[in-house]
Amino acid sequence: MTADAARRTALAAQGFADPRPTGPPTRRHLQKALSRVQLLQLDSVNVAVRAHYMPLFSRLGGYDPALVDDAAWLHSARRPRLLVEYWAHEASLVPVEDWPLFRWRMRRFEERYARHVDRVRRESPGLVEDVLAAVRDLGPSTAGALQAALGGVGPKVKGGWWNRSDVKVVCEYLFAVGALTTGTRKGFQRHYDLPERVIPADVLAQTPDDDECARRLTLRAALAHGVGTEKDLRDYYRLQPAQSQRAVAELVEAGQLEPVAVRGWSHAAYRHPQARTPRQVRGRALLCPFDPLVWERARTERIFDFHYRIEIYVPEPQRVHGYYVFPFLLDGHLVGRVDLKADRATGTLRAQGAFAEQGVDTRRVAAELAGELHAMAAWLELDRVWVGERGDLAGDLAAAL
């Protein structure tokens, strides 16, 4: 397989070869996009838009965010919950039916967090059981509400596990081991609930062993990649190296993964049998830093020849492109990047810096980027787009706007 074919295969797997809906996106469009990406990463940064909303805009265009909220936080017989929260790539929304596939991680978290919970059990006997009982009685609750209901039990841990209160430590432990899940989020704050009130009984009853979890997650990662190295597939759900390597070997032997050689790649690759390779990929999209197409930076550089690093934690004077930078995808190539901020107080989408990749037609890139920025601003209910002076694309972009 040529590197160009691998790039087009990866884009198709992520949904970028699918046309955007001609009308308002529906729950059916949401489900199709989710079948491509498999998960939506959650992140607390809200400088432009929450991370779990943006990948769907990148693939569907302007949509009602309530589609995601309803899929993740509401349930009815007519419209069952589609998504549940757990540690997948990082904190993520995953399909409800995939929740049991993370039992391998729940079992590991039981060991990993034992010392934190052992301390709590010594210092606050019965607290773990009290938290579970309080959630059972109160329904979906924040750690703060649970602490208040339990009489403010436990001081903050000085320099301990994220400097959290004992109740918060217990909540996070119970979430990690699958004894609690997220019932809803309000203001991005997690409200803990019992899994049996969130996850269907037939799903909750499944207890696959570690090897089965790894095989099924690897196959989902391959579907989302189209084609990728073992390390690419491993990273999608953050599997352990030995676990991933064994899963890949077993899937190859079973004929569920196809080994391929990609010209220019230094490691062996694997193709999902359902992957397609379109002759061309057309269209444009802004990608947030947590979009699954670009979150594995080595893969992004290998496939797109695009060096990308998130600079949130870099001191401002040392940043190259900006705080929250969105790569710009145009006709199957990453052709530029823009540092975005949603200034809600003034109703402005601020492009604080705009940069073109070497050798691109900057006027065309600027014109297409301007169109996508206007579309994003409208989706975020912002009135205008403003462009700063940083970057070699800023002048052309300002003119195009």
XYZ file of C-alpha atoms in Angstrom:
401
model
C 0.000 0.000 0.000
C 1.332 3.464 -0.838
C 1.549 6.108 1.862
C -1.001 8.169 -0.061
C -3.444 5.253 -0.094
C -2.892 4.774 3.650
C -3.714 8.458 4.220
C -6.965 8.187 2.254
C -7.839 4.970 4.058
C -7.314 6.639 7.438
C -9.468 9.619 6.447
C -12.283 7.386 5.209
C -12.187 5.327 8.407
C -12.635 8.511 10.442
C -15.609 9.642 8.369
C -13.977 12.356 6.286
C -14.879 10.694 2.991
C -18.575 10.848 3.920
C -20.512 13.904 2.707
C -21.871 16.176 5.396
C -25.658 16.103 5.843
C -27.533 18.467 3.549
C -30.071 19.241 6.286
C -29.895 19.482 10.073
C -27.960 16.479 11.438
C -30.109 13.917 13.244
C -29.553 11.130 15.755
C -29.000 8.803 12.788
C -26.117 11.008 11.567
C -24.704 11.035 15.098
C -24.763 7.251 15.255
C -23.012 6.958 11.897
C -20.259 9.353 12.993
C -19.862 7.473 16.272
C -19.522 4.209 14.349
C -16.470 5.782 12.686
C -14.673 7.377 15.641
C -15.829 4.829 18.277
C -15.377 7.297 21.159
C -15.359 10.994 22.058
C -12.619 12.245 24.357
C -13.645 14.512 27.225
C -11.489 17.422 28.337
C -12.021 20.302 30.741
C -10.519 22.989 28.477
C -13.300 25.207 27.133
C -11.346 28.005 25.472
C -13.098 27.369 22.139
C -15.517 24.436 22.566
C -15.584 21.317 24.713
C -13.533 18.530 23.145
C -16.375 15.988 22.914
C -18.526 18.291 20.769
C -15.955 19.336 18.165
C -15.199 16.035 16.349
C -18.856 15.776 15.367
C -18.895 19.324 14.018
C -15.738 18.461 12.040
C -17.586 15.590 10.362
C -21.216 16.746 10.302
C -21.039 20.536 10.218
C -23.369 22.596 12.382
C -25.507 20.393 14.618
C -27.468 20.761 17.824
C -25.153 19.834 20.753
C -28.227 18.445 22.479
C -27.781 15.421 20.194
C -24.638 14.546 22.153
C -26.053 15.550 25.536
C -29.145 13.401 25.036
C -27.080 10.457 23.786
C -24.752 10.640 26.787
C -26.900 11.785 29.697
C -30.539 10.870 29.002
C -32.426 7.609 28.561
C -35.962 6.684 27.571
C -37.589 3.630 26.047
C -37.986 5.489 22.762
C -34.510 7.035 22.731
C -32.147 4.835 24.750
C -28.847 6.155 26.015
C -26.123 5.645 23.407
C -22.998 6.663 25.320
C -21.484 6.140 28.743
C -18.375 7.605 30.326
C -15.208 5.716 31.187
C -11.416 5.817 30.864
C -10.887 4.765 27.225
C -8.285 6.834 25.342
C -8.466 9.237 28.255
C -11.749 10.192 29.941
C -14.153 9.456 27.109
C -17.697 8.815 26.034
C -17.945 5.309 24.596
C -20.917 3.312 23.265
C -22.915 1.813 26.131
C -22.374 -1.686 24.740
C -18.580 -1.195 24.960
C -18.552 -0.548 28.732
C -17.804 -4.213 29.628
C -14.748 -4.144 27.344
C -13.013 -1.988 29.933
C -13.337 -4.515 32.729
C -9.652 -5.305 32.165
C -8.854 -1.699 33.131
C -11.267 -1.784 36.069
C -9.414 -4.816 37.400
C -6.064 -3.026 37.030
C -7.406 0.126 38.688
C -8.439 -2.043 41.661
C -4.735 -2.762 42.187
C -3.430 0.653 41.156
C -5.576 2.678 43.566
C -5.506 0.204 46.454
C -3.118 2.260 48.613
C -5.253 5.398 48.304
C -8.399 3.549 49.294
C -6.615 1.593 52.043
C -5.658 4.910 53.656
C -9.266 6.116 53.441
C -10.528 2.854 54.937
C -8.112 3.265 57.867
C -8.886 6.941 58.489
C -12.606 6.901 57.626
C -13.926 3.371 58.232
C -17.101 2.605 56.307
C -16.785 5.606 53.970
C -16.678 3.505 50.776
C -19.892 1.767 51.737
C -21.460 5.066 52.880
C -20.741 6.728 49.516
C -22.377 3.863 47.637
C -25.390 3.978 49.950
C -25.691 7.758 49.542
C -25.623 7.500 45.739
C -28.239 4.758 45.930
C -30.479 7.022 48.038
C -29.824 10.404 46.421
C -29.505 9.453 42.755
C -26.929 11.122 40.456
C -24.755 13.266 42.750
C -21.546 15.265 42.682
C -18.739 14.471 45.081
C -19.485 17.766 46.833
C -23.143 16.877 47.313
C -22.165 13.458 48.647
C -19.676 14.985 51.051
C -22.343 17.368 52.342
C -24.844 14.517 52.707
C -22.288 12.515 54.679
C -21.551 15.389 57.023
C -18.362 16.684 55.422
C -16.407 13.494 56.083
C -12.652 13.601 55.605
C -10.144 16.425 55.155
C -8.334 17.105 51.899
C -5.254 15.004 51.366
C -2.274 17.328 51.605
C -0.045 16.601 48.632
C -1.866 13.322 48.152
C -3.949 11.870 45.348
C -4.652 15.079 43.383
C -5.241 16.875 46.714
C -8.808 15.562 46.811
C -11.160 15.079 49.732
C -11.645 11.542 50.984
C -15.140 11.469 49.462
C -13.767 12.518 46.072
C -11.020 9.883 46.334
C -13.676 7.246 47.018
C -15.890 8.468 44.159
C -13.032 8.357 41.669
C -11.936 4.955 42.917
C -15.464 3.552 42.603
C -15.785 5.077 39.133
C -12.436 3.590 38.065
C -13.331 0.068 39.223
C -16.823 0.200 37.710
C -18.833 0.404 40.941
C -20.025 3.902 39.969
C -20.464 5.577 36.616
C -21.534 9.007 35.413
C -25.269 9.499 35.490
C -25.077 12.955 33.995
C -22.884 16.028 33.753
C -24.046 19.549 34.539
C -21.690 22.426 33.929
C -19.209 19.687 33.007
C -19.333 18.443 36.602
C -19.665 14.691 36.940
C -22.734 13.359 38.789
C -22.014 9.827 39.976
C -24.643 7.111 39.755
C -24.934 3.343 40.086
C -24.122 1.428 36.881
C -27.374 -0.555 37.122
C -29.326 2.693 36.741
C -27.325 3.741 33.664
C -26.250 0.590 31.803
C -28.718 -2.061 30.551
C -28.725 -5.247 32.598
C -27.668 -7.452 29.678
C -24.634 -5.230 29.060
C -23.754 -4.939 32.741
C -23.829 -8.720 33.099
C -21.037 -9.245 30.565
C -17.651 -10.135 32.106
C -15.145 -10.698 29.273
C -11.650 -11.680 30.344
C -8.654 -9.435 29.717
C -7.646 -11.093 26.445
C -11.139 -10.853 24.965
C -11.365 -7.187 25.990
C -8.049 -6.494 24.271
C -9.018 -8.277 21.058
C -12.354 -6.516 20.762
C -10.928 -3.091 21.558
C -8.074 -3.639 19.096
C -10.592 -4.506 16.399
C -12.530 -1.317 17.162
C -9.301 0.664 17.002
C -8.509 -0.905 13.617
C -11.962 0.053 12.351
C -11.358 3.651 13.477
C -7.876 3.736 11.901
C -8.543 1.904 8.650
C -4.858 1.064 8.624
C -2.311 1.500 11.397
C 0.705 0.083 13.150
C 0.381 -2.026 16.270
C 1.370 1.018 18.326
C -1.309 3.116 16.581
C -3.949 0.533 17.446
C -2.656 0.209 21.005
C -2.847 3.934 21.663
C -6.514 4.310 20.698
C -7.658 2.660 23.933
C -4.318 2.900 25.766
C -3.750 -0.854 25.954
C -0.602 -2.316 27.475
C 2.151 -3.210 24.922
C 2.200 -6.973 25.582
C -1.595 -7.053 25.712
C -1.879 -5.212 22.398
C 0.783 -7.246 20.635
C -0.896 -10.494 21.641
C -4.303 -9.213 20.516
C -2.961 -8.141 17.109
C -1.289 -11.502 16.560
C -4.485 -13.371 17.478
C -6.638 -11.178 15.225
C -4.254 -11.705 12.305
C -4.344 -15.456 12.842
C -8.151 -15.344 12.917
C -8.263 -13.354 9.668
C -9.809 -10.309 11.359
C -6.807 -8.068 10.643
C -4.802 -7.966 7.420
C -1.035 -7.340 7.638
C 0.075 -4.749 5.081
C 3.296 -2.976 4.228
C 2.953 0.782 3.778
C 5.723 2.352 1.727
C 7.738 4.747 3.841
C 6.477 3.391 7.158
C 9.194 1.852 9.316
C 6.868 -0.561 11.127
C 4.437 -3.223 9.962
C 0.844 -2.103 9.535
C -2.555 -3.747 9.836
C -5.694 -3.060 7.835
C -9.255 -3.673 8.948
C -11.004 -5.879 6.340
C -13.878 -3.372 6.097
C -11.581 -0.415 5.453
C -12.079 1.364 2.144
C -9.645 3.483 0.183
C -11.396 6.239 -1.772
C -9.706 7.631 -4.863
C -9.850 11.105 -3.383
C -11.077 12.890 -0.267
C -12.754 16.261 -0.670
C -13.981 18.800 1.851
C -12.685 20.824 4.734
C -12.687 20.546 8.527
C -11.196 22.161 11.600
C -9.820 19.582 14.030
C -9.595 20.208 17.757
C -6.449 18.999 19.584
C -8.409 15.997 20.904
C -9.793 14.817 17.579
C -8.978 11.109 17.095
C -7.604 11.791 13.623
C -4.690 13.759 15.112
C -4.394 12.913 18.793
C -1.516 10.458 18.252
C 1.128 12.965 17.157
C 3.630 10.483 15.686
C 0.903 8.996 13.490
C -0.211 12.482 12.421
C 3.333 13.300 11.324
C 3.765 9.955 9.552
C 0.490 10.150 7.622
C 0.167 13.877 6.960
C 3.765 15.122 7.255
C 2.353 17.530 9.832
C 4.293 18.225 13.033
C 1.722 18.979 15.717
C 2.042 19.512 19.458
C -0.495 20.843 21.914
C 0.977 23.900 23.657
C -1.486 24.414 26.500
C 1.173 23.575 29.087
C 3.969 25.484 27.353
C 4.754 28.933 28.851
C 3.276 31.584 26.553
C 6.619 33.101 25.429
C 7.734 29.632 24.266
C 4.636 28.736 22.250
C 5.154 28.403 18.508
C 1.561 28.491 17.261
C -0.627 29.285 20.262
C -2.609 27.968 23.198
C -5.422 25.927 21.576
C -4.511 25.245 17.974
C -6.792 23.558 15.427
C -5.229 21.844 12.397
C -7.111 22.598 9.171
C -7.948 19.688 6.885
C -8.578 20.514 3.219
C -9.170 17.894 0.519
C -7.470 15.191 2.530
C -4.367 17.156 3.589
C -3.491 19.162 6.679
C -2.715 22.529 5.131
C -2.605 24.930 8.065
C -3.499 25.603 11.653
C -5.304 28.306 13.598
C -5.220 29.282 17.280
C -8.878 29.690 18.284
C -10.732 31.206 21.204
C -14.472 31.683 21.617
C -14.900 35.121 23.174
C -18.455 34.674 24.374
C -18.608 38.046 26.101
C -18.248 39.858 22.766
C -19.779 37.167 20.531
C -16.503 36.710 18.652
C -14.592 33.686 17.399
C -11.024 34.881 17.704
C -8.408 33.465 15.329
C -5.413 34.654 17.332
C -2.893 33.178 14.933
C -3.111 31.497 11.524
C -0.325 29.503 9.906
C 0.031 27.793 6.512
C 1.966 24.636 5.767
C 4.856 24.920 3.348
C 3.977 24.798 -0.341
C 0.200 25.298 -0.088
C -1.851 27.811 -2.058
C -2.298 30.304 0.775
C -5.105 32.266 -0.877
C -7.198 29.156 -1.445
C -6.434 27.845 2.037
C -7.371 31.216 3.523
C -10.649 31.329 1.570
C -11.638 27.810 2.652
C -10.549 28.426 6.240
C -12.568 31.637 6.335
C -15.656 29.708 5.269
C -15.142 27.072 7.950
C -14.516 29.703 10.645
C -17.779 31.434 9.740
C -19.558 28.065 9.941
C -17.998 27.319 13.330
C -18.900 30.763 14.655
C -22.515 30.280 13.587
C -22.596 26.848 15.251
C -21.250 28.366 18.495
C -23.792 31.212 18.192
C -21.054 33.820 17.858
C -21.666 36.893 15.720
C -18.327 37.435 14.030
C -14.820 36.158 13.341
C -11.755 38.218 14.215
C -8.199 37.532 13.014
C -5.040 38.575 14.836
C -1.706 39.358 13.240
C 0.290 36.259 14.204
C 1.212 33.766 11.511
C 1.999 33.776 7.808
C -1.639 33.050 6.905
C -3.139 35.850 8.980
C -3.095 38.515 6.247
C -4.741 36.344 3.596
C -7.252 35.060 6.141
C -8.230 38.563 7.223
C -8.719 39.528 3.584
C -10.838 36.416 2.940
C -13.086 37.141 5.906
